[in-house]
């Protein structure tokens, strides 16, 4: 039998991973990507000698302490990669100058929080016990042979005992968890540590991974990661067509048979995988012909990770005197600033004072993210001059906010770059500029979405729109899942190789 061909839409982590696993299993794959670069949302860009990183804060599975490590070996991400393991998740400072260091180690965190707010002892122990519990749950990459079997048996026996206690963390949101604290600094820090609607498991699990040194920051940032998986795919014989936006998925007799690009060219394939935006795939490329109430319900009702105003700055300053942390310093502003029509009382500055590769010597990159309403920017963009003026106003507001924490910094800023939800949409096609797909609320956390559409054969989806919570691990796992499913249907024994 001649090998089957697969057309893959999107060269983000999910699309390239699907290509990698497809090539490993004897399929002939081609990826069609709208942009001229690999990586999708896992992106960085250069401005005036600085590299602005638009994605990676932590990579789950950066060491064998987590099973995702194996997937990274398969897609070739780890070779020659160096990770930074931080001891602090973020620093939060309030109006009175009190500072809360969110240590990743539960013992250190507990001690520090008890010093700050002894009246919150109960809530503090609840949080730190949750991190300890998640540390027990973190599934390692198992060794091979007898040692691996024993390791597996021990792990699953241990897990059975903690599963009932985990329920609480999946059912509780971060907003709810924050309300368990009386101290305003701690309450706000917990609520806003990620997103108030997110399941609290998102925070405790992340801190557990960070403390287990398996969620490191890869030196060099996002683009080298994207380039590494692109190389792995090309080395396995795959093909990527850049600047090739797909407009339609070709369907005959309710079977996907290929793709039509914006330039009108058609590319036939036995199977199509869309690893592009879910909404565009279902409602545009397939014209909404293969949906049911469940799928419509997702797009009508579920919360998504918001669009962002994302500001990157190049600063002639080392920030060597500032704490190094995963997410930087979040501080209360004396005077609120307005970003995208919304007033902000807090500014969260992500200082890259731990990655010298992103800036010239002695200088640093700093990024700042604000949740921002997609429709606000969409409406504004009808008037290009007004849209540009608003972007300029964002730069001014951010500089004002930075001056409040670092007086005089304005004269050290050598570069400032503003992206809006429309920028994210333009470069990656993501619905409403969302930066990570479906929000992992307590409800979404337990969801397993189908990676096929009702009534359509030879078609699969991969990526953050079929894997609630998104993230780079979710991308790779969903690409792998699509190929596993195709292999199963074709009665091909799924296999992988590692580098
Ligand atoms: C600021 C920020 C911080 C983040 N931090 C982290 C982190 O610390 N750790 C982590 O694991 N994850 C993080 N993420 C999330 C992570 O980047 C995403 O969840 C992940 O990259 C999604 O991968 P994907 O392949 O599913 O989708 P995407 O990356 O969106 O890839 C989809 C691809 O499809 C292409 N495409 C779309 N439409 C078409 C079309 N019509 N034709 C052809 N191609 C098309 C797009 O151009 C894109 O390349 C972060 C994201 C952002 C923005």
Coordinates of C-alpha atoms and ligand atoms in Angstrom, one line a residue:
X1 CA 0.0 0.0 0.0
X2 CA 1.4 3.4 -0.9
X3 CA 1.8 5.7 2.1
X4 CA -1.1 7.9 2.9
X5 CA -0.8 11.6 2.5
X6 CA -1.8 14.1 5.2
X7 CA -2.4 17.9 4.7
X8 CA -1.9 19.8 8.0
X9 CA -3.1 23.3 8.5
X10 CA -0.9 25.5 10.7
X11 CA 2.8 25.3 11.7
X12 CA 2.2 26.0 15.4
X13 CA 3.3 23.4 18.0
X14 CA 0.3 21.3 17.3
X15 CA 0.6 21.3 13.5
X16 CA 4.3 20.6 13.4
X17 CA 4.0 17.9 16.0
X18 CA 1.3 16.2 14.0
X19 CA 3.7 16.3 11.1
X20 CA 6.5 14.9 13.1
X21 CA 4.5 11.9 14.4
X22 CA 3.0 11.5 10.9
X23 CA 6.4 11.2 9.3
X24 CA 7.6 8.8 12.0
X25 CA 4.7 6.5 11.2
X26 CA 5.2 6.4 7.5
X27 CA 2.7 9.1 6.3
X28 CA 3.7 11.7 3.8
X29 CA 2.8 15.0 5.4
X30 CA 2.7 18.7 4.3
X31 CA 2.1 21.7 6.5
X32 CA 0.4 24.8 5.2
X33 CA 1.1 27.9 7.3
X34 CA -0.2 31.4 6.8
X35 CA 2.8 33.2 8.4
X36 CA 6.4 33.0 7.1
X37 CA 7.7 31.5 10.4
X38 CA 7.1 28.3 12.4
X39 CA 5.7 28.3 16.0
X40 CA 2.3 30.1 15.8
X41 CA 1.8 31.7 19.2
X42 CA 5.2 30.5 20.4
X43 CA 6.9 33.5 18.9
X44 CA 9.5 36.1 19.5
X45 CA 10.5 39.1 17.4
X46 CA 13.5 41.4 17.1
X47 CA 13.4 45.2 17.5
X48 CA 16.4 47.5 17.6
X49 CA 18.8 44.8 18.9
X50 CA 16.3 43.4 21.5
X51 CA 14.3 40.2 21.2
X52 CA 10.8 40.5 22.5
X53 CA 9.5 37.1 23.7
X54 CA 5.8 36.7 23.1
X55 CA 5.3 33.4 24.7
X56 CA 7.3 31.0 26.9
X57 CA 7.3 31.7 30.7
X58 CA 7.7 28.0 31.7
X59 CA 7.8 24.8 29.8
X60 CA 6.2 21.9 31.6
X61 CA 8.3 18.7 31.1
X62 CA 11.6 20.4 31.0
X63 CA 13.1 17.6 33.1
X64 CA 12.3 13.8 33.5
X65 CA 10.4 14.6 36.7
X66 CA 7.4 15.0 34.3
X67 CA 6.2 12.6 31.7
X68 CA 5.9 15.4 29.1
X69 CA 9.7 15.3 29.0
X70 CA 9.3 12.2 26.7
X71 CA 7.3 14.1 24.2
X72 CA 9.9 16.9 24.1
X73 CA 12.5 14.2 23.3
X74 CA 10.3 12.9 20.5
X75 CA 9.8 16.3 18.9
X76 CA 13.5 17.2 19.3
X77 CA 13.1 20.2 21.6
X78 CA 15.6 19.3 24.3
X79 CA 18.8 19.0 22.4
X80 CA 21.4 21.6 23.6
X81 CA 18.6 23.3 25.5
X82 CA 19.4 25.0 28.8
X83 CA 16.7 25.8 31.3
X84 CA 16.5 28.3 34.2
X85 CA 14.6 27.0 37.2
X86 CA 13.3 29.9 39.2
X87 CA 12.7 29.9 43.0
X88 CA 10.0 32.6 42.9
X89 CA 6.9 32.6 40.7
X90 CA 6.3 36.4 41.1
X91 CA 6.7 39.3 43.4
X92 CA 3.6 41.3 44.4
X93 CA 3.9 44.7 46.0
X94 CA 1.0 46.7 47.5
X95 CA 0.3 50.4 48.0
X96 CA 1.9 50.3 51.4
X97 CA 5.2 48.9 50.1
X98 CA 4.6 45.4 51.5
X99 CA 6.1 42.7 49.2
X100 CA 4.9 39.1 48.8
X101 CA 7.3 36.7 47.2
X102 CA 5.4 33.8 45.8
X103 CA 8.0 31.1 46.4
X104 CA 7.6 27.9 44.4
X105 CA 8.7 25.8 47.3
X106 CA 5.7 25.1 49.6
X107 CA 7.7 25.2 52.9
X108 CA 9.4 28.4 52.0
X109 CA 6.1 29.9 50.8
X110 CA 4.3 28.8 53.9
X111 CA 6.9 30.4 56.2
X112 CA 6.9 33.7 54.3
X113 CA 3.1 33.9 54.0
X114 CA 2.7 33.2 57.8
X115 CA 5.1 36.0 58.5
X116 CA 3.1 38.4 56.3
X117 CA -0.4 37.3 57.5
X118 CA -0.5 35.0 60.6
X119 CA -4.3 35.4 60.7
X120 CA -4.5 33.5 57.4
X121 CA -2.8 30.4 58.7
X122 CA -5.6 28.1 57.7
X123 CA -5.8 29.4 54.1
X124 CA -2.0 29.4 53.8
X125 CA -1.7 25.8 54.9
X126 CA -4.6 24.9 52.5
X127 CA -2.6 26.4 49.6
X128 CA 0.8 24.9 50.5
X129 CA -0.7 21.5 51.2
X130 CA -2.3 21.7 47.7
X131 CA 1.2 22.2 46.2
X132 CA 2.6 19.3 48.2
X133 CA -0.3 17.1 47.0
X134 CA 0.4 18.1 43.4
X135 CA 4.0 17.2 43.8
X136 CA 3.0 13.7 44.6
X137 CA 0.7 13.7 41.5
X138 CA 3.3 14.9 39.0
X139 CA 3.8 11.8 36.8
X140 CA 7.5 11.3 35.9
X141 CA 8.9 10.1 32.6
X142 CA 9.2 6.4 33.4
X143 CA 12.4 4.5 32.8
X144 CA 12.4 1.4 30.6
X145 CA 12.7 -2.3 31.7
X146 CA 12.0 -3.7 35.2
X147 CA 13.1 -0.5 36.9
X148 CA 10.5 1.4 34.9
X149 CA 7.7 -1.1 35.8
X150 CA 8.5 -0.9 39.5
X151 CA 8.6 2.9 39.2
X152 CA 5.2 2.9 37.5
X153 CA 3.6 0.6 40.1
X154 CA 4.9 2.8 42.9
X155 CA 3.7 6.0 41.2
X156 CA 0.1 4.7 40.5
X157 CA -0.3 3.2 44.0
X158 CA 0.7 6.6 45.4
X159 CA -1.7 8.4 43.1
X160 CA -4.7 6.4 44.0
X161 CA -4.4 7.6 47.6
X162 CA -4.4 11.3 46.6
X163 CA -7.0 11.4 43.9
X164 CA -9.9 12.1 46.2
X165 CA -8.1 15.1 47.7
X166 CA -7.4 16.5 44.2
X167 CA -11.1 17.0 43.5
X168 CA -11.2 20.1 45.6
X169 CA -8.5 21.7 43.5
X170 CA -10.3 21.0 40.2
X171 CA -13.6 22.3 41.6
X172 CA -12.3 25.6 43.1
X173 CA -11.5 28.7 41.0
X174 CA -8.6 31.0 41.8
X175 CA -11.1 33.7 42.6
X176 CA -12.7 31.4 45.2
X177 CA -9.3 30.4 46.6
X178 CA -8.3 34.1 46.9
X179 CA -11.4 34.7 49.0
X180 CA -10.2 32.3 51.6
X181 CA -7.5 34.9 52.6
X182 CA -8.3 37.9 54.8
X183 CA -5.1 39.8 54.1
X184 CA -5.7 42.0 51.1
X185 CA -2.3 41.5 49.6
X186 CA -2.4 37.7 49.8
X187 CA -6.1 37.7 48.7
X188 CA -5.4 39.7 45.5
X189 CA -2.1 38.0 44.8
X190 CA -3.8 34.5 44.7
X191 CA -6.8 35.7 42.7
X192 CA -4.7 37.5 40.1
X193 CA -1.8 35.1 40.1
X194 CA -3.1 33.7 36.8
X195 CA -6.8 34.3 36.0
X196 CA -9.6 34.5 38.7
X197 CA -11.8 32.1 36.6
X198 CA -9.1 29.5 36.2
X199 CA -9.3 26.3 38.2
X200 CA -7.1 26.7 41.3
X201 CA -5.4 23.5 40.2
X202 CA -3.7 25.6 37.5
X203 CA -1.7 27.5 40.2
X204 CA -0.9 24.7 42.7
X205 CA 0.1 22.4 39.9
X206 CA 2.3 25.0 38.3
X207 CA 4.0 25.8 41.6
X208 CA 4.5 22.0 42.1
X209 CA 6.1 21.6 38.7
X210 CA 8.3 24.6 39.2
X211 CA 9.5 23.3 42.6
X212 CA 10.2 19.9 41.0
X213 CA 12.3 21.8 38.5
X214 CA 10.3 20.5 35.6
X215 CA 8.8 23.7 34.3
X216 CA 12.0 25.7 33.4
X217 CA 12.4 28.7 31.2
X218 CA 14.4 27.8 28.1
X219 CA 17.3 30.2 27.6
X220 CA 16.9 32.0 24.3
X221 CA 13.1 32.0 24.6
X222 CA 10.4 30.9 22.2
X223 CA 11.7 31.2 18.7
X224 CA 14.6 28.6 19.2
X225 CA 11.9 26.2 20.5
X226 CA 9.8 26.7 17.3
X227 CA 13.0 26.3 15.2
X228 CA 13.9 23.1 16.9
X229 CA 10.6 21.4 16.2
X230 CA 10.6 22.7 12.6
X231 CA 14.1 21.2 12.2
X232 CA 13.0 17.8 13.6
X233 CA 10.0 17.8 11.2
X234 CA 12.1 18.7 8.1
X235 CA 14.8 16.1 9.1
X236 CA 12.1 13.5 9.1
X237 CA 11.2 14.4 5.5
X238 CA 8.3 16.7 6.1
X239 CA 7.4 19.8 4.0
X240 CA 6.3 23.2 5.2
X241 CA 4.7 25.7 2.8
X242 CA 5.0 29.2 4.5
X243 CA 2.9 32.2 3.5
X244 CA 0.2 29.7 2.4
X245 CA -3.1 30.6 4.1
X246 CA -5.7 27.9 3.8
X247 CA -9.1 29.3 2.8
X248 CA -11.2 26.1 2.4
X249 CA -11.0 22.5 3.4
X250 CA -12.0 20.5 0.3
X251 CA -14.8 18.0 1.0
X252 CA -16.2 15.3 -1.3
X253 CA -19.0 12.9 -0.2
X254 CA -18.5 14.2 3.4
X255 CA -14.8 13.2 3.3
X256 CA -12.0 15.8 3.6
X257 CA -9.8 15.4 0.5
X258 CA -7.4 18.4 0.7
X259 CA -7.1 22.1 1.1
X260 CA -7.6 25.2 -1.1
X261 CA -5.2 28.1 -0.4
X262 CA -6.0 31.8 -0.6
X263 CA -4.1 31.9 -3.9
X264 CA -6.6 29.4 -5.4
X265 CA -4.2 26.4 -5.6
X266 CA -5.6 23.1 -4.4
X267 CA -3.6 20.4 -2.6
X268 CA -5.2 16.9 -2.4
X269 CA -4.5 14.6 0.5
X270 CA -6.0 11.4 2.0
X271 CA -6.5 13.0 5.4
X272 CA -6.6 16.6 6.6
X273 CA -5.6 17.8 10.1
X274 CA -6.5 21.3 11.0
X275 CA -4.1 22.7 13.7
X276 CA -5.2 26.2 13.0
X277 CA -7.8 28.2 14.9
X278 CA -10.9 26.2 15.8
X279 CA -13.5 28.8 15.0
X280 CA -12.1 29.5 11.6
X281 CA -11.7 25.8 10.8
X282 CA -15.2 24.9 11.7
X283 CA -17.2 28.0 10.6
X284 CA -15.1 29.3 7.7
X285 CA -12.9 26.6 6.2
X286 CA -15.8 24.1 6.5
X287 CA -18.6 26.8 6.3
X288 CA -20.2 25.5 9.5
X289 CA -21.5 22.3 7.8
X290 CA -20.2 19.9 10.4
X291 CA -21.3 21.1 13.8
X292 CA -23.7 19.9 16.5
X293 CA -25.1 21.7 19.5
X294 CA -22.2 20.7 21.7
X295 CA -19.7 22.3 19.4
X296 CA -21.8 25.4 18.8
X297 CA -22.2 25.5 22.6
X298 CA -18.4 25.7 23.1
X299 CA -18.1 28.7 20.9
X300 CA -21.3 30.4 22.2
X301 CA -20.8 29.9 25.9
X302 CA -17.3 28.9 27.0
X303 CA -14.7 31.3 28.4
X304 CA -11.5 31.8 26.4
X305 CA -8.1 33.2 27.4
X306 CA -8.5 36.9 26.6
X307 CA -7.0 38.9 23.9
X308 CA -3.9 40.8 25.1
X309 CA -2.3 44.2 24.8
X310 CA 1.3 43.0 24.9
X311 CA 4.0 45.6 25.3
X312 CA 7.7 44.8 24.8
X313 CA 10.4 47.2 25.9
X314 CA 14.2 47.4 25.4
X315 CA 15.8 49.1 28.4
X316 CA 19.3 50.3 28.9
X317 CA 19.4 48.9 32.4
X318 CA 20.3 45.4 33.7
X319 CA 17.7 45.1 36.5
X320 CA 20.4 43.1 38.3
X321 CA 19.1 44.5 41.6
X322 CA 15.6 43.0 41.0
X323 CA 14.5 39.6 42.1
X324 CA 14.6 37.0 39.3
X325 CA 11.3 35.2 38.9
X326 CA 9.0 33.4 36.5
X327 CA 6.5 36.2 36.0
X328 CA 8.3 39.3 37.3
X329 CA 7.0 42.0 39.6
X330 CA 3.4 43.0 40.0
X331 CA 2.9 46.4 41.7
X332 CA 0.2 48.7 42.8
X333 CA 0.2 52.0 40.8
X334 CA -0.1 55.3 42.7
X335 CA -2.0 56.7 39.7
X336 CA -4.0 54.2 37.6
X337 CA -3.3 54.0 33.8
X338 CA -5.7 53.5 31.0
X339 CA -5.1 50.7 28.5
X340 CA -7.5 49.9 25.7
X341 CA -10.3 51.9 27.4
X342 CA -9.9 50.2 30.7
X343 CA -8.3 51.6 33.9
X344 CA -5.6 49.5 35.5
X345 CA -4.4 49.9 39.1
X346 CA -1.7 47.3 38.9
X347 CA 1.2 46.8 36.5
X348 CA 2.9 43.5 36.0
X349 CA 6.4 43.8 34.6
X350 CA 8.0 40.7 33.3
X351 CA 11.8 41.4 33.7
X352 CA 14.0 39.2 31.5
X353 CA 17.0 39.8 33.9
X354 CA 17.7 36.1 33.7
X355 CA 18.2 35.8 30.0
X356 CA 21.1 37.8 28.6
X357 CA 20.6 36.4 25.1
X358 CA 17.6 38.7 24.6
X359 CA 19.4 42.0 24.9
X360 CA 22.8 43.7 24.4
X361 CA 25.1 43.4 27.4
X362 CA 24.0 45.4 30.4
X363 CA 20.5 46.0 28.9
X364 CA 17.3 44.1 29.3
X365 CA 13.9 43.2 27.8
X366 CA 10.8 43.8 29.8
X367 CA 7.3 42.7 28.7
X368 CA 3.9 43.7 30.1
X369 CA 0.6 42.1 29.4
X370 CA -2.9 43.5 29.9
X371 CA -6.1 41.5 29.2
X372 CA -7.9 43.6 26.6
X373 CA -11.3 43.5 24.9
X374 CA -11.0 42.3 21.3
X375 CA -14.1 44.2 20.2
X376 CA -12.7 47.5 21.5
X377 CA -9.7 47.2 19.2
X378 CA -11.8 45.7 16.3
X379 CA -14.1 48.8 16.4
X380 CA -11.2 51.1 16.6
X381 CA -9.4 49.6 13.7
X382 CA -12.1 50.8 11.4
X383 CA -10.3 54.1 11.7
X384 CA -6.5 53.3 11.2
X385 CA -5.4 56.7 12.5
X386 CA -7.4 56.2 15.7
X387 CA -6.0 52.7 16.1
X388 CA -2.4 53.9 15.8
X389 CA -3.1 56.8 18.2
X390 CA -4.5 54.4 20.7
X391 CA -1.4 52.2 20.4
X392 CA 0.7 55.3 21.0
X393 CA -1.4 56.1 24.1
X394 CA -0.6 52.6 25.4
X395 CA 3.1 53.3 25.1
X396 CA 2.7 56.6 27.0
X397 CA 0.6 55.0 29.7
X398 CA 3.0 52.1 30.2
X399 CA 6.0 54.5 30.5
X400 CA 4.0 56.4 33.1
X401 CA 3.3 53.2 35.0
X402 CA 7.0 52.2 34.9
X403 CA 8.1 55.6 36.1
X404 CA 6.0 55.1 39.2
X405 CA 8.2 52.1 40.1
X406 CA 11.5 53.0 38.5
X407 CA 11.8 56.9 38.5
X408 CA 13.9 58.0 35.5
X409 CA 13.4 54.8 33.5
X410 CA 11.8 56.7 30.6
X411 CA 15.2 58.0 29.5
X412 CA 16.6 54.5 29.5
X413 CA 13.8 53.0 27.3
X414 CA 15.4 52.5 23.8
X415 CA 12.5 50.5 22.2
X416 CA 8.8 50.0 22.8
X417 CA 6.6 47.7 20.8
X418 CA 2.8 47.4 21.2
X419 CA 0.8 44.4 20.1
X420 CA -3.0 44.3 20.4
X421 CA -5.5 41.4 20.2
X422 CA -5.7 42.2 16.5
X423 CA -1.9 41.7 16.1
X424 CA -2.3 38.2 17.6
X425 CA -5.3 37.5 15.3
X426 CA -3.3 38.7 12.2
X427 CA -0.2 36.6 12.9
X428 CA -1.8 33.4 14.2
X429 CA -5.5 33.6 13.1
X430 CA -6.6 32.9 16.7
X431 CA -10.3 33.7 17.4
X432 CA -10.8 37.1 19.1
X433 CA -7.0 37.2 19.4
X434 CA -7.1 34.7 22.3
X435 CA -3.6 33.7 23.4
X436 CA -4.3 30.2 24.7
X437 CA -7.8 29.0 23.6
X438 CA -10.3 27.7 26.1
X439 CA -9.8 29.0 29.7
X440 CA -9.3 26.1 32.1
X441 CA -12.2 26.9 34.4
X442 CA -13.2 24.1 36.8
X443 CA -15.7 22.9 34.2
X444 CA -13.4 23.0 31.2
X445 CA -10.6 21.3 33.1
X446 CA -12.5 18.0 33.1
X447 CA -13.6 18.2 29.5
X448 CA -12.3 15.9 26.8
X449 CA -13.1 17.5 23.4
X450 CA -13.5 15.4 20.3
X451 CA -10.8 15.9 17.7
X452 CA -13.2 15.1 14.9
X453 CA -16.3 16.7 13.6
X454 CA -19.7 15.0 13.3
X455 CA -20.4 13.6 9.8
X456 CA -17.0 14.4 8.3
X457 CA -14.6 11.6 7.5
X458 CA -10.8 11.7 7.1
X459 CA -10.6 14.9 9.1
X460 CA -9.0 15.7 12.5
X461 CA -8.3 18.7 14.6
X462 CA -5.3 19.5 16.9
X463 CA -4.2 22.3 19.0
X464 CA -5.5 24.6 21.7
X465 CA -9.1 24.6 20.4
X466 CA -9.5 20.9 21.1
X467 CA -7.3 20.8 24.2
X468 CA -8.7 23.1 26.9
X469 CA -5.9 25.0 28.6
X470 CA -3.7 25.1 25.5
X471 CA 0.0 25.5 26.1
X472 CA 2.9 24.0 24.3
X473 CA 2.5 20.6 25.9
X474 CA -1.2 20.6 24.9
X475 CA -0.1 21.4 21.3
X476 CA 2.3 18.5 21.1
X477 CA -0.1 16.0 22.8
X478 CA -3.0 16.9 20.5
X479 CA -0.9 16.6 17.4
X480 CA 0.3 13.2 18.7
X481 CA -3.3 12.2 19.5
X482 CA -4.4 13.0 15.9
X483 CA -1.7 10.7 14.5
X484 CA -2.4 8.0 17.0
X485 CA -6.1 8.0 16.0
X486 CA -5.2 7.9 12.3
X487 CA -2.8 5.0 12.9
X488 CA -5.4 3.2 14.9
X489 CA -7.9 3.6 12.0
X490 CA -5.4 2.4 9.5
X491 CA -4.2 -0.5 11.7
X492 CA -0.7 0.9 11.8
X493 CA 1.3 0.3 15.0
X494 CA 2.0 3.8 16.3
X495 CA 5.7 4.3 17.1
X496 CA 8.0 7.1 18.0
X497 CA 11.7 7.9 18.1
X498 CA 13.6 10.3 20.4
X499 CA 16.6 12.6 20.0
Ligands
LIG1 C1 1.9 35.7 26.0 C2 1.8 34.2 25.9 C3 2.4 33.5 26.9 C4 2.3 32.1 26.9 N1 3.0 31.4 27.8 C5 3.1 30.0 27.7 C6 4.0 29.3 28.6 O1 4.7 29.8 29.4 N2 4.0 27.9 28.4 C7 3.2 27.3 27.5 O2 3.3 26.0 27.4 N3 2.4 28.0 26.7 C8 2.3 29.3 26.8 N4 1.5 30.0 25.9 C9 0.5 29.3 25.1 C10 1.1 28.6 23.9 O3 1.9 29.5 23.2 C11 -0.1 28.2 23.0 O4 -1.1 27.6 23.7 C12 0.4 27.2 21.9 O5 1.5 27.8 21.2 C13 -0.8 26.9 20.9 O6 -0.3 26.1 19.9 P1 -1.2 25.6 18.7 O7 -0.4 25.0 17.7 O8 -2.4 24.9 19.3 O9 -1.8 27.0 18.1 P2 -1.1 28.2 17.4 O10 0.2 28.5 18.0 O11 -2.1 29.3 17.3 O12 -0.8 27.7 15.9 C14 -1.8 27.7 14.9 C15 -1.0 28.0 13.6 O13 -2.0 27.9 12.5 C16 -1.7 28.9 11.6 N5 -2.9 29.3 10.9 C17 -4.0 29.8 11.3 N6 -5.0 29.9 10.3 C18 -4.4 29.4 9.2 C19 -4.8 29.3 7.9 N7 -6.0 29.7 7.5 N8 -4.0 28.7 7.0 C20 -2.7 28.3 7.4 N9 -2.3 28.4 8.6 C21 -3.1 29.0 9.6 C22 -1.2 30.1 12.5 O14 -0.5 31.0 11.8 C23 -0.4 29.3 13.5 O15 1.0 29.2 13.1 C24 1.6 31.4 25.9 C25 1.0 32.2 24.9 C26 1.1 33.5 24.9 C27 0.6 34.3 23.7

